[in-house]
GROMACS .gro file of C-alpha atoms in nm:
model
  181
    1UNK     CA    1   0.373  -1.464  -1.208
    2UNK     CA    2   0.274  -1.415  -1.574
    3UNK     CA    3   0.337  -1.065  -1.750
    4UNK     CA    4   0.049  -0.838  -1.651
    5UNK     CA    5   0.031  -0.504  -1.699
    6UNK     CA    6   0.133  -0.261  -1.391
    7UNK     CA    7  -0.008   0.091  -1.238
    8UNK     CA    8   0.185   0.293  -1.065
    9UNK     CA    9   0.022   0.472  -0.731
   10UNK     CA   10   0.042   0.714  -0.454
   11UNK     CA   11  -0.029   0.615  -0.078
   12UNK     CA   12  -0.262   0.906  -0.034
   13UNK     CA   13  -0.353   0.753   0.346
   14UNK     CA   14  -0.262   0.547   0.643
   15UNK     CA   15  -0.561   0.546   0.858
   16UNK     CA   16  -0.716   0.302   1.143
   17UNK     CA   17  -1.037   0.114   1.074
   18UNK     CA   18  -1.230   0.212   1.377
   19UNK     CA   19  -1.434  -0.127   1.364
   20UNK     CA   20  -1.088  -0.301   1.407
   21UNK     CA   21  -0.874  -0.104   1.485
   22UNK     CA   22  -0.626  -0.234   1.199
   23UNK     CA   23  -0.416   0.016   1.059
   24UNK     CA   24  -0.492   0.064   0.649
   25UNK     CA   25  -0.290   0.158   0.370
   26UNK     CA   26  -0.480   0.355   0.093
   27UNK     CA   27  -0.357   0.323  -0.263
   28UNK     CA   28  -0.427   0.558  -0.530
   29UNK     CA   29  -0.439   0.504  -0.889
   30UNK     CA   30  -0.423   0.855  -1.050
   31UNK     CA   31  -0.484   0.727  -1.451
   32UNK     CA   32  -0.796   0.579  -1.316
   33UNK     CA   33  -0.850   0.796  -1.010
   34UNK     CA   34  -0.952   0.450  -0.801
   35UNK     CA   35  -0.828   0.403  -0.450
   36UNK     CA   36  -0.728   0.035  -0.341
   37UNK     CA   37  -0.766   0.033   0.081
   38UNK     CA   38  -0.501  -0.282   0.219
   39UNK     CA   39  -0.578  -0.413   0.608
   40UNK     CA   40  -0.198  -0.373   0.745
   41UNK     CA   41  -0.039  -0.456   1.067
   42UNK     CA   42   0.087  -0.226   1.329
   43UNK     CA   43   0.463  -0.285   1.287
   44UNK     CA   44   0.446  -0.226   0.898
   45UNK     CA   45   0.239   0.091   0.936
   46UNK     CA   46   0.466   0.228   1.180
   47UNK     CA   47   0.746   0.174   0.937
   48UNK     CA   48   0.539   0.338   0.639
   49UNK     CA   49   0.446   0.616   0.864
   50UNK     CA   50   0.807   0.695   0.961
   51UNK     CA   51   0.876   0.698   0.583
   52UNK     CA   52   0.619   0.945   0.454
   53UNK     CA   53   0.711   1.167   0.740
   54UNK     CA   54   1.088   1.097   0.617
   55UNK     CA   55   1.186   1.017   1.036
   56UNK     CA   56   1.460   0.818   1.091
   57UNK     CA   57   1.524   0.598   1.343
   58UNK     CA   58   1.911   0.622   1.540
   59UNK     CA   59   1.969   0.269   1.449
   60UNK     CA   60   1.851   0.084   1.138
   61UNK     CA   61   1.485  -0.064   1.169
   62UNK     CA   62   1.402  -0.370   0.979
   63UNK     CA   63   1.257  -0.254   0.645
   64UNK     CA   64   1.606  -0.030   0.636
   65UNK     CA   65   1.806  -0.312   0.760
   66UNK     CA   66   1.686  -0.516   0.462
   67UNK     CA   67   1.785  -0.269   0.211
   68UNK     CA   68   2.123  -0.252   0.349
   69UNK     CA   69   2.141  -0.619   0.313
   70UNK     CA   70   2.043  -0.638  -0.052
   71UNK     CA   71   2.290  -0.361  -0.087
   72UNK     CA   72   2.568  -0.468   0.072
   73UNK     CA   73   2.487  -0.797  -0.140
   74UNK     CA   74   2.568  -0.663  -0.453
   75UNK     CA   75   2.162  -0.645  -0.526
   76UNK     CA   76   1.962  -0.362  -0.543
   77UNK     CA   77   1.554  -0.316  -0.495
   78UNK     CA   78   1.389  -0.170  -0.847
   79UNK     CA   79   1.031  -0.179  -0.748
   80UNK     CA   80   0.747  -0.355  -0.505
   81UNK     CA   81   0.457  -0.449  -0.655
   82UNK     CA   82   0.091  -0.559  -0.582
   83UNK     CA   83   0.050  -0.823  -0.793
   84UNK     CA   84  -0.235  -1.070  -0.714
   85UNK     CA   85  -0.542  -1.110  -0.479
   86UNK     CA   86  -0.617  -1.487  -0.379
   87UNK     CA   87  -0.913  -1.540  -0.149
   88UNK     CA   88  -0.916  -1.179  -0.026
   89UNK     CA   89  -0.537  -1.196   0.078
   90UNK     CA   90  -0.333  -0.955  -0.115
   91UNK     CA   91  -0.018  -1.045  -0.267
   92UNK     CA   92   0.325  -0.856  -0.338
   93UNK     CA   93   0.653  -0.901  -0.490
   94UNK     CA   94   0.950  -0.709  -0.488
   95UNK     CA   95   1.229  -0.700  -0.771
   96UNK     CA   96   1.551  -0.724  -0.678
   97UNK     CA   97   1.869  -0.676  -0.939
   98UNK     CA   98   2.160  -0.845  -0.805
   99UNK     CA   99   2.481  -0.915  -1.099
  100UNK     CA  100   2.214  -0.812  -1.405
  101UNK     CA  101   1.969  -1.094  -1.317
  102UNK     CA  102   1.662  -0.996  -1.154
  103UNK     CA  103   1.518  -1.179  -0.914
  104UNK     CA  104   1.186  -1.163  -0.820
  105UNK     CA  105   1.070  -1.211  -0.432
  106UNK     CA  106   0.719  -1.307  -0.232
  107UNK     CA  107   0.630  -1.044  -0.016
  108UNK     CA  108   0.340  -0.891   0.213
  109UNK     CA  109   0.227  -0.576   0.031
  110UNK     CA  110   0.242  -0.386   0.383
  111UNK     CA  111   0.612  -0.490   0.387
  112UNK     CA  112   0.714  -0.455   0.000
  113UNK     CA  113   0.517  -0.093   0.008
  114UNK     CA  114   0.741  -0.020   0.338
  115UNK     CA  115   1.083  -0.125   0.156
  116UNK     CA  116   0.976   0.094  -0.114
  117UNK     CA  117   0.930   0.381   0.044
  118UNK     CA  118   1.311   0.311   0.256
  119UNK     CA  119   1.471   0.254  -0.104
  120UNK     CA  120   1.298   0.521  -0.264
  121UNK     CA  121   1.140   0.269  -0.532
  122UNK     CA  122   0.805   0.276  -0.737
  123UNK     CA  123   0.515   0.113  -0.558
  124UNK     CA  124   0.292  -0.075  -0.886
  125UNK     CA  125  -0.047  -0.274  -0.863
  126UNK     CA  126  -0.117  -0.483  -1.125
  127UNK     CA  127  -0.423  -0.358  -1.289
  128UNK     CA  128  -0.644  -0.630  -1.266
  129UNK     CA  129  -0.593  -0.609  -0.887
  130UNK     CA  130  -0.698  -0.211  -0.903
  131UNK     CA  131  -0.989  -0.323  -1.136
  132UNK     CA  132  -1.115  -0.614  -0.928
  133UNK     CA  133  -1.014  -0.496  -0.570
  134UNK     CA  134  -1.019  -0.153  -0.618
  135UNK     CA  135  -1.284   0.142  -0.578
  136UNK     CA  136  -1.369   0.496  -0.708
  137UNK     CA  137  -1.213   0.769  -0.570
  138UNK     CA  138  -1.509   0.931  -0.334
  139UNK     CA  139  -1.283   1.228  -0.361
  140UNK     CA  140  -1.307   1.365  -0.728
  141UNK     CA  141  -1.317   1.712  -0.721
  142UNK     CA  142  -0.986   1.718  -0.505
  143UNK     CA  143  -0.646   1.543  -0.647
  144UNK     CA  144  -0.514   1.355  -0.414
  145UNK     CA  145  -0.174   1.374  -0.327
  146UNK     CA  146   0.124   1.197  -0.091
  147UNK     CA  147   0.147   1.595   0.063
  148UNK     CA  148  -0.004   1.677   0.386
  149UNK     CA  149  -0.368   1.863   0.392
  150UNK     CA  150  -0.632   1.930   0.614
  151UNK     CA  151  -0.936   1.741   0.597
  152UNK     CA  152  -1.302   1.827   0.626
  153UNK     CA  153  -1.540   1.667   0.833
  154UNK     CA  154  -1.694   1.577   0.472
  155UNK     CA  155  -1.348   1.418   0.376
  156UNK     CA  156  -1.371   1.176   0.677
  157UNK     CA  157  -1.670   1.105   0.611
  158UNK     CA  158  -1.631   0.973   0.242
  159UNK     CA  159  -1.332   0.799   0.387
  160UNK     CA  160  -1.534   0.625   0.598
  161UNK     CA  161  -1.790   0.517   0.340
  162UNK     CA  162  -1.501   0.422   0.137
  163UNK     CA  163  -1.318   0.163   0.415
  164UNK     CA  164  -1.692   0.018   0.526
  165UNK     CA  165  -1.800  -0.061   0.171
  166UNK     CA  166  -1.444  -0.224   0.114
  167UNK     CA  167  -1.492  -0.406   0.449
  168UNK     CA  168  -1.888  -0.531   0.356
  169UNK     CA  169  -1.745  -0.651   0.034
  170UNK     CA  170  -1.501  -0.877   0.166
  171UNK     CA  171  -1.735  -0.973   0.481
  172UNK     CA  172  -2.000  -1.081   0.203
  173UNK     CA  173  -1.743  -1.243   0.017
  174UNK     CA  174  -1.658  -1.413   0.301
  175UNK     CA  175  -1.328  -1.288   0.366
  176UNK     CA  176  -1.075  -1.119   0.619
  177UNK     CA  177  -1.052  -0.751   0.702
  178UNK     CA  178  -0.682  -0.812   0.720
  179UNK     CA  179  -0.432  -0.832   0.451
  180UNK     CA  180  -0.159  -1.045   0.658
  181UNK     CA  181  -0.253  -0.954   1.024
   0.00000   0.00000   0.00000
């Protein structure tokens, strides 16, 4: 992919779309205070969720298993990033250095955001991905942050808003709720 410029973010969520039941990932932008919501599946939320909550699991699960392989290769992950949108699929890569080359490698974003978070590893999004796909914050007069908080009943409900307009948009666009489900 050509040279673009890059944002980092937050994951200020992990929440289930109640009309689906699909498990989202919630980006947030804090330069530009917009959130970018990405449909993910169950096994890659599972393995974000155990990250955030820094749980770890007696034997190596596969998002640490493939760190340990690009380790033990010589190679080592330097970032994941959100790089493209094509037909309402969202597109990652992650950047591997392995001997002072580095490599760059097709991912899911549920999958390259869950390898960052095992590698400890910025998670970008390109910013005409966070300008096209993304959306205010409906939050503004609270920063949002990876910490824990309470929510309000208000809060959920501004989340809400926030996942069905994302989900009209892509219905009327005519595509999928689901990033790679």
């Amino acid at each position: 992919m050509a040279h673009c410029e890059l944002i980092p973010v937050d994951i200020v969520a992990l929440v289930e779309d109640q009309a689906s039941a699909n498990p989202i990932v919630v980006l947030h932008d804090r330069s530009s205070n917009r959130l970018l919501p990405i449909w993910i599946g169950d096994n890659e939320a599972r393995a974000i969720s155990m990250a955030l909550n820094h749980m770890k699991s007696p034997r190596p699960l596969t998002h640490a298993l493939i760190i340990r392989m690009i380790e033990s290769l010589g190679g080592k992950l330097l970032r994941a990033v959100v790089d493209r949108v094509k037909r309402h699929t969202y597109y990652a890569s992650l950047s591997i250095e392995i001997q002072g080359n580095i490599v760059a490698v097709d991912a899911r974003p549920s999958d390259a955001i869950a390898l960052a978070l095992e590698a400890k590893v910025p998670i970008l999004v390109a910013k005409e991905v966070m300008l096209t796909a993304g959306q205010e914050n409906p939050f503004p007069e609270m920063a949002l942050r990876q910490e824990k908080r309470q929510m309000t009943e208000e809060d959920f409900k501004k989340m809400k808003n926030l996942l069905e307009k994302a989900r009209e948009r892509e219905q009327a666009s005519g595509g999928s709720d689901a990033e790679n489900i």
